[in-house]
Amino acid sequence: MNTAVSAASLYNRVSRVIPKAEWMSFEEDVEAILELKRKRNAVILAHNYQTPEIFHGVADIVGDSLALARKAVDVDADVIVLAGVHFMAETAKLLNPTKTVLIPDTEAGCSLADSITPEDVALLRKAYPGVPVITYVNTSAAVKAASDICCTSGNAKQVVEALGVPRVLMIPDEYLARNVAKETNVEIIAWHGHCEVHELFSAEDVRQLRENHPGVTVLAHPECPPDVVAEADLAGSTAVMSDYVGEKKPARVVLLTECSMSDNVAVHHPDVEFIRPCNLCPHMKRITLRNIRTALEENQHEVVVDANVAVAARRAVERMLAV
Ligand code: 13P
Ligand code: SF4
């Protein structure tokens, strides 16, 4: 999408959220990345939490975890660079086994993915025989492989209900599981993983926001604690939040999620006032223009998934995509 434009002309897109002087420090890397994408027939998939110079400057496909997984299936390129965290790159590799998938920093992890192992899933299956395991995509390929089906924050309720059973295990995000449980009659057994970014929001934060910014619309990610979601006007994935702002155009809005999200959405909505208490995801912030450029120059770091793990993990992801 950005291959026919120059870095200087791209500045118009982001001028509301990036000062000119800062953009000028990005221009050399943006130009280099645009050229490398052409040379290597590469595409960049960027999550909504990537900084605006990546999201609006060099990405070809952007979105929430579900959109990135869906769009990864149709990618027509030799190389995919995943501007996001490791589990997203693994999902892209699962769905594109013959393509080269690169993650610019292998340390870009996730507190949810780190909270559970395949051995934990085996223990859960022993404790709850016959109960299907629904695994949030924020997990390693090995944990996905040990599961029946995946879900994202954008489709968790549909996946729970699509199984047609009275009880499910939903791992590893306790808050996502408890938030979904409020919306369905299916009994949900949760694990104790938390997102280190979203768990920091409190219900008191929301009450203060409403007091300090009368009329503000509060949108919360379902990885937030249930009492935060209860105080919000709407809970939804990053794509749901972005779509809500586009459709309803609230005069004032706060997105209780990662900090770059507001910048990326604000680019498209100059009339909306964004109130910005937010939390940074240290993992997402490991991805920079410079390491995206290096990834393409040096072909690093290639994501490899063990062949046996890949077959079972792909099945769980594809089952989700079919819902
Ligand atoms: P979504 O983009 O699917 O809402 O996920 C948010 C998230 O925390 C990803 O790490
Ligand atoms: Fe993981 Fe939370 Fe960061 Fe998303 S925001 S990558 S869930 S730690």
CSV table of C-alpha atoms and ligand atoms in Angstrom, one decimal:
chain,number,residue,atom,x,y,z
A,1,MET,CA,0.0,0.0,0.0
A,2,ASN,CA,2.9,2.4,0.7
A,3,THR,CA,5.3,1.2,-2.0
A,4,ALA,CA,4.6,4.0,-4.5
A,5,VAL,CA,5.0,6.9,-2.1
A,6,SER,CA,8.0,8.7,-0.5
A,7,ALA,CA,8.6,9.1,3.2
A,8,ALA,CA,8.3,12.9,2.9
A,9,SER,CA,4.8,12.6,1.3
A,10,LEU,CA,3.7,10.1,4.0
A,11,TYR,CA,4.1,12.8,6.6
A,12,ASN,CA,0.7,14.3,5.8
A,13,ARG,CA,-0.9,11.1,7.2
A,14,VAL,CA,0.7,11.3,10.6
A,15,SER,CA,1.2,15.1,11.1
A,16,ARG,CA,-1.4,15.2,13.8
A,17,VAL,CA,0.4,12.7,16.0
A,18,ILE,CA,4.1,13.0,15.1
A,19,PRO,CA,6.0,16.3,15.3
A,20,LYS,CA,7.7,17.2,12.0
A,21,ALA,CA,11.2,17.1,13.6
A,22,GLU,CA,10.6,13.6,14.9
A,23,TRP,CA,9.3,12.4,11.5
A,24,MET,CA,12.4,13.7,9.8
A,25,SER,CA,14.4,11.4,12.1
A,26,PHE,CA,12.3,8.5,10.7
A,27,GLU,CA,12.5,9.3,7.0
A,28,GLU,CA,15.7,7.5,6.2
A,29,ASP,CA,14.4,4.2,7.7
A,30,VAL,CA,11.0,4.6,6.1
A,31,GLU,CA,12.6,5.1,2.6
A,32,ALA,CA,14.9,2.2,3.2
A,33,ILE,CA,12.0,-0.1,4.3
A,34,LEU,CA,9.8,0.9,1.3
A,35,GLU,CA,12.7,0.0,-1.0
A,36,LEU,CA,13.5,-3.3,0.8
A,37,LYS,CA,9.8,-4.3,0.6
A,38,ARG,CA,9.9,-3.9,-3.2
A,39,LYS,CA,13.2,-5.7,-3.5
A,40,ARG,CA,12.2,-8.7,-1.3
A,41,ASN,CA,8.5,-8.9,-2.2
A,42,ALA,CA,7.8,-8.4,1.5
A,43,VAL,CA,4.8,-7.2,3.4
A,44,ILE,CA,4.6,-5.8,6.8
A,45,LEU,CA,1.7,-6.8,9.1
A,46,ALA,CA,1.3,-4.4,12.0
A,47,HIS,CA,-0.8,-4.7,15.1
A,48,ASN,CA,-2.9,-1.8,16.3
A,49,TYR,CA,-0.4,-1.2,19.2
A,50,GLN,CA,2.5,-0.3,16.9
A,51,THR,CA,3.7,3.2,16.9
A,52,PRO,CA,2.2,5.5,14.2
A,53,GLU,CA,5.4,5.8,12.1
A,54,ILE,CA,5.2,2.0,11.7
A,55,PHE,CA,1.4,1.7,11.6
A,56,HIS,CA,0.8,4.5,9.1
A,57,GLY,CA,4.3,4.8,7.6
A,58,VAL,CA,5.4,1.3,6.4
A,59,ALA,CA,2.7,-1.3,7.2
A,60,ASP,CA,0.7,-3.0,4.5
A,61,ILE,CA,-1.8,-4.8,6.6
A,62,VAL,CA,-2.9,-3.5,10.0
A,63,GLY,CA,-5.5,-4.6,12.6
A,64,ASP,CA,-6.3,-6.6,15.7
A,65,SER,CA,-5.1,-10.1,16.3
A,66,LEU,CA,-8.0,-11.6,14.5
A,67,ALA,CA,-7.6,-9.4,11.4
A,68,LEU,CA,-3.9,-10.1,11.3
A,69,ALA,CA,-4.6,-13.9,11.5
A,70,ARG,CA,-7.3,-13.7,8.8
A,71,LYS,CA,-5.3,-11.5,6.5
A,72,ALA,CA,-2.1,-13.6,6.9
A,73,VAL,CA,-3.9,-16.4,5.0
A,74,ASP,CA,-4.2,-14.3,1.9
A,75,VAL,CA,-0.8,-12.7,1.9
A,76,ASP,CA,0.8,-12.7,-1.6
A,77,ALA,CA,4.5,-12.2,-0.8
A,78,ASP,CA,7.7,-14.1,-0.2
A,79,VAL,CA,8.4,-12.5,3.1
A,80,ILE,CA,6.2,-11.4,6.0
A,81,VAL,CA,7.5,-9.1,8.7
A,82,LEU,CA,5.4,-9.1,11.8
A,83,ALA,CA,5.4,-5.8,13.5
A,84,GLY,CA,3.9,-7.1,16.8
A,85,VAL,CA,4.7,-9.7,19.3
A,86,HIS,CA,6.1,-13.2,19.0
A,87,PHE,CA,2.8,-15.1,19.2
A,88,MET,CA,1.5,-13.1,16.3
A,89,ALA,CA,4.5,-13.9,14.2
A,90,GLU,CA,4.1,-17.6,15.1
A,91,THR,CA,0.4,-17.4,14.0
A,92,ALA,CA,1.4,-15.9,10.7
A,93,LYS,CA,3.9,-18.7,10.2
A,94,LEU,CA,1.4,-21.3,11.0
A,95,LEU,CA,-0.9,-20.0,8.3
A,96,ASN,CA,1.9,-19.4,5.8
A,97,PRO,CA,4.2,-22.4,6.3
A,98,THR,CA,6.1,-21.9,3.0
A,99,LYS,CA,6.8,-18.2,3.5
A,100,THR,CA,9.6,-16.5,5.4
A,101,VAL,CA,8.2,-14.9,8.5
A,102,LEU,CA,10.4,-12.4,10.3
A,103,ILE,CA,10.0,-10.9,13.8
A,104,PRO,CA,12.3,-7.8,14.2
A,105,ASP,CA,13.0,-8.6,17.9
A,106,THR,CA,12.7,-12.1,19.4
A,107,GLU,CA,12.2,-10.6,22.9
A,108,ALA,CA,8.9,-9.1,21.9
A,109,GLY,CA,6.8,-11.5,24.1
A,110,CYS,CA,3.6,-11.3,26.1
A,111,SER,CA,2.8,-11.8,29.8
A,112,LEU,CA,-0.3,-13.9,28.8
A,113,ALA,CA,1.8,-16.2,26.5
A,114,ASP,CA,4.3,-16.5,29.3
A,115,SER,CA,1.6,-17.5,31.9
A,116,ILE,CA,0.9,-21.0,30.6
A,117,THR,CA,2.8,-24.1,29.2
A,118,PRO,CA,1.6,-27.2,27.3
A,119,GLU,CA,2.2,-29.1,30.5
A,120,ASP,CA,-0.3,-26.9,32.3
A,121,VAL,CA,-2.8,-27.6,29.6
A,122,ALA,CA,-2.3,-31.3,30.1
A,123,LEU,CA,-2.9,-30.9,33.8
A,124,LEU,CA,-6.1,-29.0,33.1
A,125,ARG,CA,-7.3,-31.7,30.8
A,126,LYS,CA,-6.7,-34.3,33.6
A,127,ALA,CA,-8.6,-32.1,36.1
A,128,TYR,CA,-11.5,-31.5,33.7
A,129,PRO,CA,-11.8,-34.6,31.5
A,130,GLY,CA,-13.8,-34.0,28.3
A,131,VAL,CA,-14.0,-30.2,28.7
A,132,PRO,CA,-12.8,-28.5,25.5
A,133,VAL,CA,-9.9,-26.1,25.8
A,134,ILE,CA,-10.3,-22.7,24.1
A,135,THR,CA,-7.0,-20.9,23.9
A,136,TYR,CA,-6.6,-17.2,23.4
A,137,VAL,CA,-4.2,-16.5,20.5
A,138,ASN,CA,-1.9,-14.8,22.9
A,139,THR,CA,-0.1,-18.1,23.6
A,140,SER,CA,2.8,-20.0,22.2
A,141,ALA,CA,2.3,-22.4,19.2
A,142,ALA,CA,3.0,-25.3,21.6
A,143,VAL,CA,0.1,-24.3,23.9
A,144,LYS,CA,-2.2,-23.8,20.8
A,145,ALA,CA,-1.2,-27.3,19.7
A,146,ALA,CA,-2.4,-28.7,23.1
A,147,SER,CA,-5.8,-27.0,22.6
A,148,ASP,CA,-9.0,-27.7,20.8
A,149,ILE,CA,-9.6,-24.3,19.3
A,150,CYS,CA,-8.2,-20.7,19.5
A,151,CYS,CA,-10.1,-17.5,20.0
A,152,THR,CA,-9.2,-13.8,20.0
A,153,SER,CA,-10.8,-10.9,22.0
A,154,GLY,CA,-12.8,-10.2,18.8
A,155,ASN,CA,-14.5,-13.6,18.6
A,156,ALA,CA,-14.2,-15.2,22.1
A,157,LYS,CA,-18.0,-15.3,22.7
A,158,GLN,CA,-18.8,-16.8,19.3
A,159,VAL,CA,-16.1,-19.5,19.7
A,160,VAL,CA,-17.4,-20.4,23.2
A,161,GLU,CA,-21.0,-20.7,21.9
A,162,ALA,CA,-20.0,-22.4,18.6
A,163,LEU,CA,-18.8,-25.5,20.5
A,164,GLY,CA,-22.3,-26.4,21.7
A,165,VAL,CA,-21.2,-27.6,25.1
A,166,PRO,CA,-22.3,-26.5,28.6
A,167,ARG,CA,-18.7,-26.0,30.0
A,168,VAL,CA,-15.4,-24.9,28.5
A,169,LEU,CA,-11.9,-24.1,29.6
A,170,MET,CA,-10.8,-20.7,28.4
A,171,ILE,CA,-7.0,-20.1,28.8
A,172,PRO,CA,-4.9,-18.2,29.7
A,173,ASP,CA,-6.5,-14.8,30.3
A,174,GLU,CA,-8.6,-14.8,33.5
A,175,TYR,CA,-10.2,-11.4,32.8
A,176,LEU,CA,-11.1,-12.2,29.2
A,177,ALA,CA,-12.7,-15.4,30.4
A,178,ARG,CA,-14.6,-13.7,33.2
A,179,ASN,CA,-15.7,-10.9,30.9
A,180,VAL,CA,-17.0,-13.4,28.3
A,181,ALA,CA,-18.7,-15.5,31.0
A,182,LYS,CA,-20.9,-12.5,31.8
A,183,GLU,CA,-22.3,-12.6,28.3
A,184,THR,CA,-23.1,-16.3,27.9
A,185,ASN,CA,-24.8,-19.2,29.6
A,186,VAL,CA,-21.8,-21.5,28.9
A,187,GLU,CA,-19.8,-22.1,32.1
A,188,ILE,CA,-16.3,-20.9,31.7
A,189,ILE,CA,-13.3,-22.3,33.7
A,190,ALA,CA,-10.5,-19.8,33.6
A,191,TRP,CA,-6.7,-19.8,34.1
A,192,HIS,CA,-4.9,-17.2,36.1
A,193,GLY,CA,-2.9,-15.3,33.3
A,194,HIS,CA,-3.2,-11.5,33.0
A,195,CYS,CA,-2.1,-8.9,30.5
A,196,GLU,CA,0.5,-6.8,32.3
A,197,VAL,CA,-0.8,-3.7,30.4
A,198,HIS,CA,-4.6,-4.0,30.9
A,199,GLU,CA,-4.5,-5.3,34.4
A,200,LEU,CA,-3.2,-1.9,35.5
A,201,PHE,CA,-6.5,-0.1,34.8
A,202,SER,CA,-8.9,0.2,37.7
A,203,ALA,CA,-12.6,1.0,38.1
A,204,GLU,CA,-11.6,4.0,40.1
A,205,ASP,CA,-9.6,5.2,37.1
A,206,VAL,CA,-12.8,5.1,35.0
A,207,ARG,CA,-14.8,7.0,37.7
A,208,GLN,CA,-12.1,9.7,37.8
A,209,LEU,CA,-12.1,10.0,34.1
A,210,ARG,CA,-15.8,10.6,34.0
A,211,GLU,CA,-15.5,13.2,36.7
A,212,ASN,CA,-12.6,15.0,35.0
A,213,HIS,CA,-13.9,14.7,31.4
A,214,PRO,CA,-17.7,15.1,31.5
A,215,GLY,CA,-19.4,13.2,28.6
A,216,VAL,CA,-16.4,11.0,27.8
A,217,THR,CA,-17.2,7.7,26.2
A,218,VAL,CA,-15.1,4.9,27.8
A,219,LEU,CA,-14.1,2.0,25.7
A,220,ALA,CA,-12.2,-0.9,27.4
A,221,HIS,CA,-10.3,-3.9,26.1
A,222,PRO,CA,-11.7,-7.2,27.5
A,223,GLU,CA,-8.3,-8.0,28.9
A,224,CYS,CA,-9.1,-5.3,31.5
A,225,PRO,CA,-10.4,-6.5,34.9
A,226,PRO,CA,-14.2,-7.2,35.0
A,227,ASP,CA,-14.9,-4.2,37.3
A,228,VAL,CA,-13.3,-1.9,34.7
A,229,VAL,CA,-15.3,-3.4,31.9
A,230,ALA,CA,-18.5,-3.0,34.1
A,231,GLU,CA,-17.8,0.8,34.4
A,232,ALA,CA,-17.0,1.2,30.6
A,233,ASP,CA,-19.6,2.0,27.9
A,234,LEU,CA,-18.3,-0.8,25.7
A,235,ALA,CA,-15.7,-3.5,25.8
A,236,GLY,CA,-14.2,-4.9,22.7
A,237,SER,CA,-11.1,-5.8,20.8
A,238,THR,CA,-8.8,-3.1,19.4
A,239,ALA,CA,-10.7,-3.4,16.1
A,240,VAL,CA,-14.1,-3.0,17.8
A,241,MET,CA,-12.8,0.2,19.6
A,242,SER,CA,-11.5,1.6,16.3
A,243,ASP,CA,-14.7,0.8,14.5
A,244,TYR,CA,-16.8,2.3,17.3
A,245,VAL,CA,-14.9,5.6,17.0
A,246,GLY,CA,-15.3,5.6,13.2
A,247,GLU,CA,-19.1,4.9,13.3
A,248,LYS,CA,-20.3,6.8,16.4
A,249,LYS,CA,-17.8,9.7,16.3
A,250,PRO,CA,-18.0,10.4,20.0
A,251,ALA,CA,-17.0,14.0,20.9
A,252,ARG,CA,-14.6,12.7,23.6
A,253,VAL,CA,-13.4,9.2,24.0
A,254,VAL,CA,-10.9,7.3,26.1
A,255,LEU,CA,-9.5,3.9,24.9
A,256,LEU,CA,-8.5,1.9,28.0
A,257,THR,CA,-5.7,0.0,26.3
A,258,GLU,CA,-2.1,0.3,24.9
A,259,CYS,CA,-0.9,3.9,24.3
A,260,SER,CA,-0.3,3.8,20.5
A,261,MET,CA,-3.9,2.8,19.9
A,262,SER,CA,-5.2,6.3,20.4
A,263,ASP,CA,-2.5,7.8,18.1
A,264,ASN,CA,-3.3,5.4,15.4
A,265,VAL,CA,-7.1,5.9,15.5
A,266,ALA,CA,-6.8,9.7,16.0
A,267,VAL,CA,-5.0,10.0,12.7
A,268,HIS,CA,-8.4,9.2,11.0
A,269,HIS,CA,-10.6,11.3,13.3
A,270,PRO,CA,-9.5,14.9,13.7
A,271,ASP,CA,-12.9,15.9,15.2
A,272,VAL,CA,-12.7,13.4,18.1
A,273,GLU,CA,-11.0,14.4,21.3
A,274,PHE,CA,-8.9,11.5,22.7
A,275,ILE,CA,-8.3,11.5,26.5
A,276,ARG,CA,-5.2,9.5,26.9
A,277,PRO,CA,-4.5,7.7,30.1
A,278,CYS,CA,-3.0,4.5,28.7
A,279,ASN,CA,-0.4,1.9,29.5
A,280,LEU,CA,2.6,1.0,27.3
A,281,CYS,CA,3.2,-2.6,26.3
A,282,PRO,CA,7.0,-3.0,26.7
A,283,HIS,CA,6.9,-6.0,24.2
A,284,MET,CA,5.1,-4.2,21.4
A,285,LYS,CA,7.5,-1.2,21.9
A,286,ARG,CA,10.5,-3.4,21.1
A,287,ILE,CA,9.6,-3.2,17.5
A,288,THR,CA,11.0,-0.1,15.8
A,289,LEU,CA,11.6,1.2,12.3
A,290,ARG,CA,15.2,0.5,12.7
A,291,ASN,CA,14.8,-3.2,13.6
A,292,ILE,CA,12.2,-3.7,10.9
A,293,ARG,CA,14.8,-2.3,8.4
A,294,THR,CA,17.5,-4.6,9.8
A,295,ALA,CA,15.1,-7.6,9.7
A,296,LEU,CA,14.6,-7.0,6.0
A,297,GLU,CA,18.3,-6.3,5.3
A,298,GLU,CA,19.6,-9.3,7.3
A,299,ASN,CA,16.7,-11.7,7.0
A,300,GLN,CA,16.3,-11.8,10.8
A,301,HIS,CA,14.8,-13.2,12.9
A,302,GLU,CA,13.1,-16.0,11.1
A,303,VAL,CA,10.2,-17.6,12.9
A,304,VAL,CA,10.4,-21.4,13.0
A,305,VAL,CA,7.7,-23.7,14.4
A,306,ASP,CA,8.4,-27.4,15.0
A,307,ALA,CA,6.6,-29.4,12.3
A,308,ASN,CA,4.6,-31.6,14.7
A,309,VAL,CA,3.6,-28.6,16.9
A,310,ALA,CA,2.7,-26.7,13.7
A,311,VAL,CA,0.2,-29.3,12.5
A,312,ALA,CA,-1.8,-29.3,15.7
A,313,ALA,CA,-1.5,-25.5,16.4
A,314,ARG,CA,-2.6,-24.7,12.8
A,315,ARG,CA,-5.7,-27.0,13.3
A,316,ALA,CA,-6.7,-24.9,16.4
A,317,VAL,CA,-6.2,-21.6,14.6
A,318,GLU,CA,-8.0,-22.8,11.4
A,319,ARG,CA,-10.9,-24.1,13.5
A,320,MET,CA,-11.2,-20.6,15.0
A,321,LEU,CA,-11.1,-18.9,11.5
A,322,ALA,CA,-13.9,-21.2,10.4
A,323,VAL,CA,-16.2,-20.0,13.2
B,1,13P,P1,-6.6,-7.5,20.0
B,1,13P,O1,-5.9,-6.7,19.0
B,1,13P,O2,-7.0,-8.8,19.4
B,1,13P,O3,-7.8,-6.8,20.6
B,1,13P,O4,-5.6,-7.9,21.1
B,1,13P,C1,-5.0,-7.0,22.0
B,1,13P,C2,-3.7,-7.5,22.5
B,1,13P,O5,-3.4,-7.3,23.6
B,1,13P,C3,-2.8,-8.1,21.6
B,1,13P,O6,-1.7,-8.3,22.3
B,2,SF4,FE1,0.6,-9.3,25.7
B,2,SF4,FE2,-0.8,-7.4,27.0
B,2,SF4,FE3,1.3,-6.7,25.5
B,2,SF4,FE4,-1.0,-7.5,24.3
B,2,SF4,S1,-0.7,-5.7,25.5
B,2,SF4,S2,1.1,-8.2,23.8
B,2,SF4,S3,-1.7,-9.0,25.8
B,2,SF4,S4,1.4,-7.9,27.3
